[in-house]
XYZ file of C-alpha atoms in Angstrom:
361
model
C 8.450 118.899 28.404
C 10.234 115.341 27.935
C 8.863 112.924 30.608
C 10.470 109.481 31.963
C 9.283 106.058 31.695
C 5.974 105.446 34.004
C 7.952 103.248 35.964
C 10.880 105.134 36.630
C 8.717 108.423 37.650
C 6.890 106.700 40.002
C 10.156 105.517 41.777
C 12.378 107.602 44.991
C 14.735 108.448 44.306
C 17.766 107.342 46.865
C 17.676 108.333 50.171
C 21.468 109.427 50.829
C 22.691 108.812 54.325
C 22.535 111.789 56.851
C 25.782 112.348 58.199
C 25.174 116.131 59.506
C 26.297 115.682 62.997
C 25.457 118.299 65.350
C 27.913 120.918 66.294
C 30.480 120.452 69.129
C 29.581 116.046 68.729
C 31.751 113.722 67.218
C 30.540 111.936 64.487
C 30.596 108.421 64.910
C 28.999 106.804 61.802
C 27.368 103.178 62.647
C 25.458 103.514 59.218
C 27.003 102.460 56.184
C 28.359 98.450 57.068
C 32.362 99.986 56.241
C 34.999 98.320 57.366
C 36.123 98.500 61.294
C 39.504 98.828 59.582
C 41.611 99.906 56.570
C 42.304 97.498 53.813
C 45.337 95.380 53.523
C 48.742 97.685 53.255
C 49.632 94.895 50.526
C 46.496 96.216 48.665
C 46.890 100.592 49.549
C 50.299 99.886 48.075
C 49.171 98.081 44.832
C 46.899 100.588 43.948
C 48.805 103.211 44.434
C 51.328 101.708 42.160
C 48.379 100.559 39.766
C 48.515 104.892 39.471
C 51.435 104.675 37.125
C 49.669 103.567 33.902
C 46.861 105.760 34.754
C 47.045 106.796 31.029
C 45.889 102.996 30.076
C 42.838 101.434 29.974
C 42.653 98.562 32.454
C 42.345 94.877 31.258
C 38.728 94.099 30.104
C 38.675 90.702 31.287
C 40.402 90.917 34.352
C 42.303 88.348 33.618
C 44.595 88.254 36.661
C 42.041 89.304 39.416
C 39.574 86.060 37.758
C 43.094 84.072 37.946
C 43.386 85.295 41.784
C 39.781 84.489 42.370
C 39.418 81.176 41.507
C 42.809 80.257 42.493
C 41.620 80.886 46.277
C 38.081 79.618 46.117
C 38.534 76.663 43.652
C 36.485 77.829 41.102
C 36.397 78.563 36.753
C 37.557 82.002 35.977
C 35.736 81.814 32.912
C 32.139 81.783 34.989
C 34.052 85.232 36.503
C 32.238 88.429 36.058
C 33.740 91.430 37.759
C 31.579 94.835 38.459
C 31.612 98.421 39.875
C 30.422 96.675 43.249
C 27.808 93.847 43.595
C 25.333 96.757 42.491
C 26.778 96.798 39.505
C 26.345 92.585 39.025
C 22.890 92.517 40.225
C 21.901 95.650 37.793
C 23.090 93.682 35.094
C 21.514 90.529 35.748
C 17.781 91.940 36.298
C 18.405 94.344 32.926
C 19.520 91.023 31.491
C 16.483 88.549 32.168
C 13.947 90.941 33.657
C 11.484 92.974 31.258
C 7.597 94.701 31.783
C 5.864 91.326 31.915
C 8.302 89.858 34.407
C 8.388 89.099 38.381
C 11.653 88.561 40.449
C 10.746 87.416 44.309
C 13.022 88.023 47.722
C 12.366 87.554 51.081
C 10.153 90.691 53.095
C 13.377 91.725 54.468
C 15.766 91.425 51.723
C 18.308 93.965 50.260
C 16.376 97.224 48.728
C 18.344 97.166 45.829
C 16.959 93.678 45.053
C 13.496 96.000 44.072
C 15.074 99.046 42.717
C 17.330 96.531 40.117
C 14.061 95.028 39.460
C 11.519 98.068 38.978
C 14.178 99.520 37.011
C 13.190 96.831 34.011
C 9.701 97.812 34.829
C 8.977 94.549 36.242
C 7.077 93.898 39.361
C 8.828 93.190 42.686
C 7.357 90.521 45.203
C 8.107 89.484 48.495
C 7.575 86.376 51.384
C 6.756 86.379 54.254
C 9.860 85.391 56.512
C 10.189 84.257 60.327
C 11.719 85.077 63.223
C 13.677 87.222 60.435
C 15.116 84.366 58.459
C 14.777 83.690 55.288
C 11.674 81.305 54.791
C 11.905 78.382 52.109
C 8.393 77.375 52.131
C 7.187 81.435 51.444
C 9.405 82.013 48.855
C 8.294 78.948 47.029
C 4.685 79.657 47.854
C 5.159 83.382 46.807
C 6.657 81.887 42.795
C 3.955 82.982 39.984
C 3.854 82.597 36.629
C 6.146 85.359 35.852
C 8.895 84.920 38.389
C 12.093 84.654 36.760
C 14.486 85.800 39.398
C 15.284 85.284 43.452
C 16.787 87.035 44.935
C 18.443 85.978 48.334
C 20.853 87.538 50.472
C 22.541 84.781 52.721
C 23.590 86.085 55.260
C 20.948 88.737 55.086
C 21.227 92.743 54.949
C 19.845 94.077 56.884
C 18.894 90.696 58.988
C 22.292 89.591 59.217
C 20.668 85.755 59.578
C 21.556 83.462 57.069
C 20.533 79.606 56.042
C 22.648 76.863 55.946
C 23.226 75.088 53.089
C 21.273 72.110 53.211
C 17.917 74.606 53.196
C 19.173 76.587 49.788
C 20.031 72.961 48.305
C 16.036 72.158 49.186
C 15.024 75.548 47.960
C 17.043 75.468 44.543
C 15.756 71.668 43.982
C 12.136 73.074 44.528
C 12.321 75.087 42.527
C 11.240 75.158 38.608
C 14.290 75.553 36.968
C 14.003 78.065 34.510
C 13.631 80.618 37.649
C 17.455 82.328 38.308
C 18.382 82.194 42.020
C 20.917 84.646 42.741
C 22.645 84.445 46.058
C 23.912 87.268 47.334
C 26.908 86.540 49.550
C 28.376 90.351 50.105
C 28.764 88.825 54.099
C 29.872 85.303 52.957
C 33.707 86.047 54.236
C 32.089 86.699 57.783
C 30.264 83.067 57.876
C 32.944 81.601 55.276
C 34.242 79.517 58.670
C 31.145 77.507 58.949
C 32.517 76.051 55.262
C 29.451 75.523 53.831
C 30.283 76.936 50.351
C 27.583 77.357 47.414
C 30.059 78.109 44.574
C 29.301 74.531 43.395
C 25.528 75.188 42.475
C 26.830 77.841 39.904
C 27.942 74.136 38.097
C 24.627 72.362 38.024
C 21.877 75.181 38.272
C 20.128 78.373 36.698
C 22.254 79.696 40.073
C 24.516 82.914 40.698
C 26.662 83.489 43.564
C 27.709 87.125 44.741
C 30.646 88.475 46.161
C 31.843 91.510 46.991
C 35.729 93.434 48.127
C 33.398 96.211 49.816
C 33.333 94.484 53.458
C 35.676 91.727 54.605
C 38.689 93.470 52.251
C 37.681 96.843 52.823
C 37.622 98.000 49.351
C 34.043 100.180 49.570
C 35.716 102.925 48.369
C 37.117 101.422 45.272
C 33.961 99.899 44.283
C 34.540 96.254 43.261
C 32.478 93.523 42.981
C 32.291 90.013 41.578
C 29.855 86.572 40.797
C 30.204 83.477 39.745
C 28.011 82.424 36.816
C 26.892 79.501 34.905
C 28.373 79.695 31.712
C 25.475 80.034 29.807
C 24.429 82.702 32.152
C 27.652 84.772 32.347
C 27.565 85.251 28.179
C 24.489 87.088 28.235
C 24.888 89.238 31.681
C 28.619 89.958 29.883
C 26.806 91.899 27.454
C 24.876 94.469 29.959
C 28.831 95.248 31.222
C 30.664 98.367 30.510
C 33.997 97.388 28.848
C 36.909 98.506 30.990
C 34.341 99.045 34.261
C 36.992 98.306 36.585
C 39.925 100.955 37.085
C 43.378 99.690 36.905
C 43.976 100.678 40.607
C 40.955 98.800 41.974
C 42.134 95.670 39.697
C 45.132 96.160 41.288
C 44.533 96.469 45.142
C 41.605 93.747 44.742
C 44.617 91.581 43.094
C 46.978 92.012 46.733
C 43.751 92.123 49.156
C 43.098 88.395 47.760
C 46.758 87.329 48.148
C 46.533 88.698 51.986
C 44.303 86.333 53.519
C 45.569 86.861 56.674
C 44.414 90.496 56.437
C 40.897 89.758 56.042
C 40.825 86.986 58.398
C 42.511 89.451 60.849
C 39.307 92.200 60.509
C 36.507 89.662 59.867
C 37.739 87.806 63.697
C 38.231 91.555 65.190
C 34.544 92.491 64.090
C 33.044 89.207 65.454
C 34.377 90.221 68.533
C 33.155 93.234 68.947
C 30.151 92.978 67.112
C 29.359 89.322 69.253
C 30.256 92.027 72.879
C 28.133 94.603 71.582
C 25.112 92.102 71.223
C 25.776 90.473 74.327
C 26.063 94.426 75.937
C 22.745 95.983 74.694
C 20.848 92.182 74.963
C 21.740 92.970 78.888
C 19.445 96.395 78.338
C 16.579 94.189 76.875
C 16.958 94.050 73.368
C 16.590 91.017 71.540
C 18.894 91.166 69.227
C 19.399 88.240 66.595
C 22.589 86.648 65.939
C 24.537 88.005 63.461
C 26.802 86.551 60.437
C 27.532 89.733 59.137
C 30.127 93.184 60.257
C 26.924 94.929 61.507
C 23.794 93.906 64.188
C 20.228 94.859 63.949
C 18.507 96.085 66.981
C 15.190 95.814 66.985
C 12.590 98.325 69.552
C 9.116 97.963 70.941
C 7.408 99.570 67.752
C 8.115 102.118 65.152
C 7.791 104.772 67.241
C 10.335 103.927 69.720
C 13.030 103.588 67.230
C 12.765 107.054 65.473
C 12.349 108.396 69.118
C 15.923 106.357 69.958
C 17.077 107.061 66.269
C 16.612 111.809 66.800
C 18.319 110.702 70.632
C 21.400 109.215 69.411
C 22.192 111.499 66.764
C 21.521 114.355 68.946
C 24.770 112.741 70.634
C 26.501 112.189 67.070
C 25.488 108.671 66.752
C 24.323 107.630 63.431
C 22.482 104.325 63.101
C 20.612 103.166 60.127
C 16.782 102.685 60.007
C 15.112 99.795 58.473
C 11.950 101.234 56.932
C 13.193 100.696 53.572
C 13.213 96.811 54.473
C 9.474 96.660 55.919
C 11.562 96.455 59.587
C 10.510 100.136 60.506
C 10.657 99.443 64.357
C 14.331 98.552 63.924
C 18.100 100.488 63.895
C 20.760 98.826 62.477
C 24.438 99.003 63.952
C 27.355 98.417 61.933
C 30.304 97.345 63.697
C 33.212 100.003 64.198
C 36.181 100.213 66.464
C 35.988 98.779 70.651
C 35.969 102.540 71.577
C 32.924 103.746 69.290
C 30.901 100.447 69.792
C 30.877 101.211 73.519
C 29.755 104.829 73.412
C 27.302 103.036 70.823
C 25.911 100.782 73.945
C 26.103 103.368 76.517
C 23.484 105.641 74.631
C 21.135 102.887 74.043
C 21.821 102.238 77.934
C 20.910 106.563 78.488
C 17.670 105.950 76.456
C 16.667 103.240 77.911
C 16.979 104.630 81.453
C 15.460 107.970 80.398
C 11.931 106.703 78.174
C 11.670 104.049 81.270
C 11.538 106.787 83.547
C 9.332 109.473 81.551
């Protein structure tokens, strides 16, 4: 019988979301961090038109989309790489730079795929404590070891929703050894771009990568496309690990049209923030200590892991699915993606019912 490599055998399989609503209940899924509305109509039209050329391979150099991204963000198109979602790029980065004798580092409540991608290479994954659900630059620096080659930092964070200001990230980068690669995952960057603290310039002066995605603010999660800005010497190496023709023709066309329709994207972000903040205020009124979110979701801490589990069972019995956060070392927390106003009102009402019922028991 053939056996897998030991570091693969020791990993747990990816846990698929359970979205089986009970009989008679309407499914309200707030567990996937999907957009509350669809993509730009221009993106939909562009993808449909591109299907007519499906007999052709897509542009392996993503020329038109890279140009559109460079123009919009004021960056160098030559440093842009595209992946099948930012997860694809994270995996390529770890395969390029990590091996069994290396380590990656991230905050304690980091996006779990950072750990998965690291462990797939046989490398060690280390974490550093956070402070009030914020990544702590001093703790990260203290956790650096001789084996550390990559530091992953999602900003804004998933699942915390919190963010570090530019000054803190610059100080962190300056204090890191030059040979450590800093990977800033800005999957939710468009939800905080109004703060006018872009980080793209770091790719020109240090070993830093900035990752973004079309899945969130641009609502193209189903088409699987992410992108990153890389220093030229790093881009050249990571590109070797990318699959050729990795982005389909319809996806490229949709992403380009989405970039060109900034009004639609900003409208999605504005609508999301309004509904998110109203929901957060409503459940703060129930006694939940909700951190400020700079993303399309709300983190809901409960008094204990048992309380979070009990709430999750109750909510699912009513058809409402949130995302437990044990995988991010937050077993007492549920995460709620921002949905349409009606669904968020139902979620707040159900949390109110659960809170009242628990108090009376």
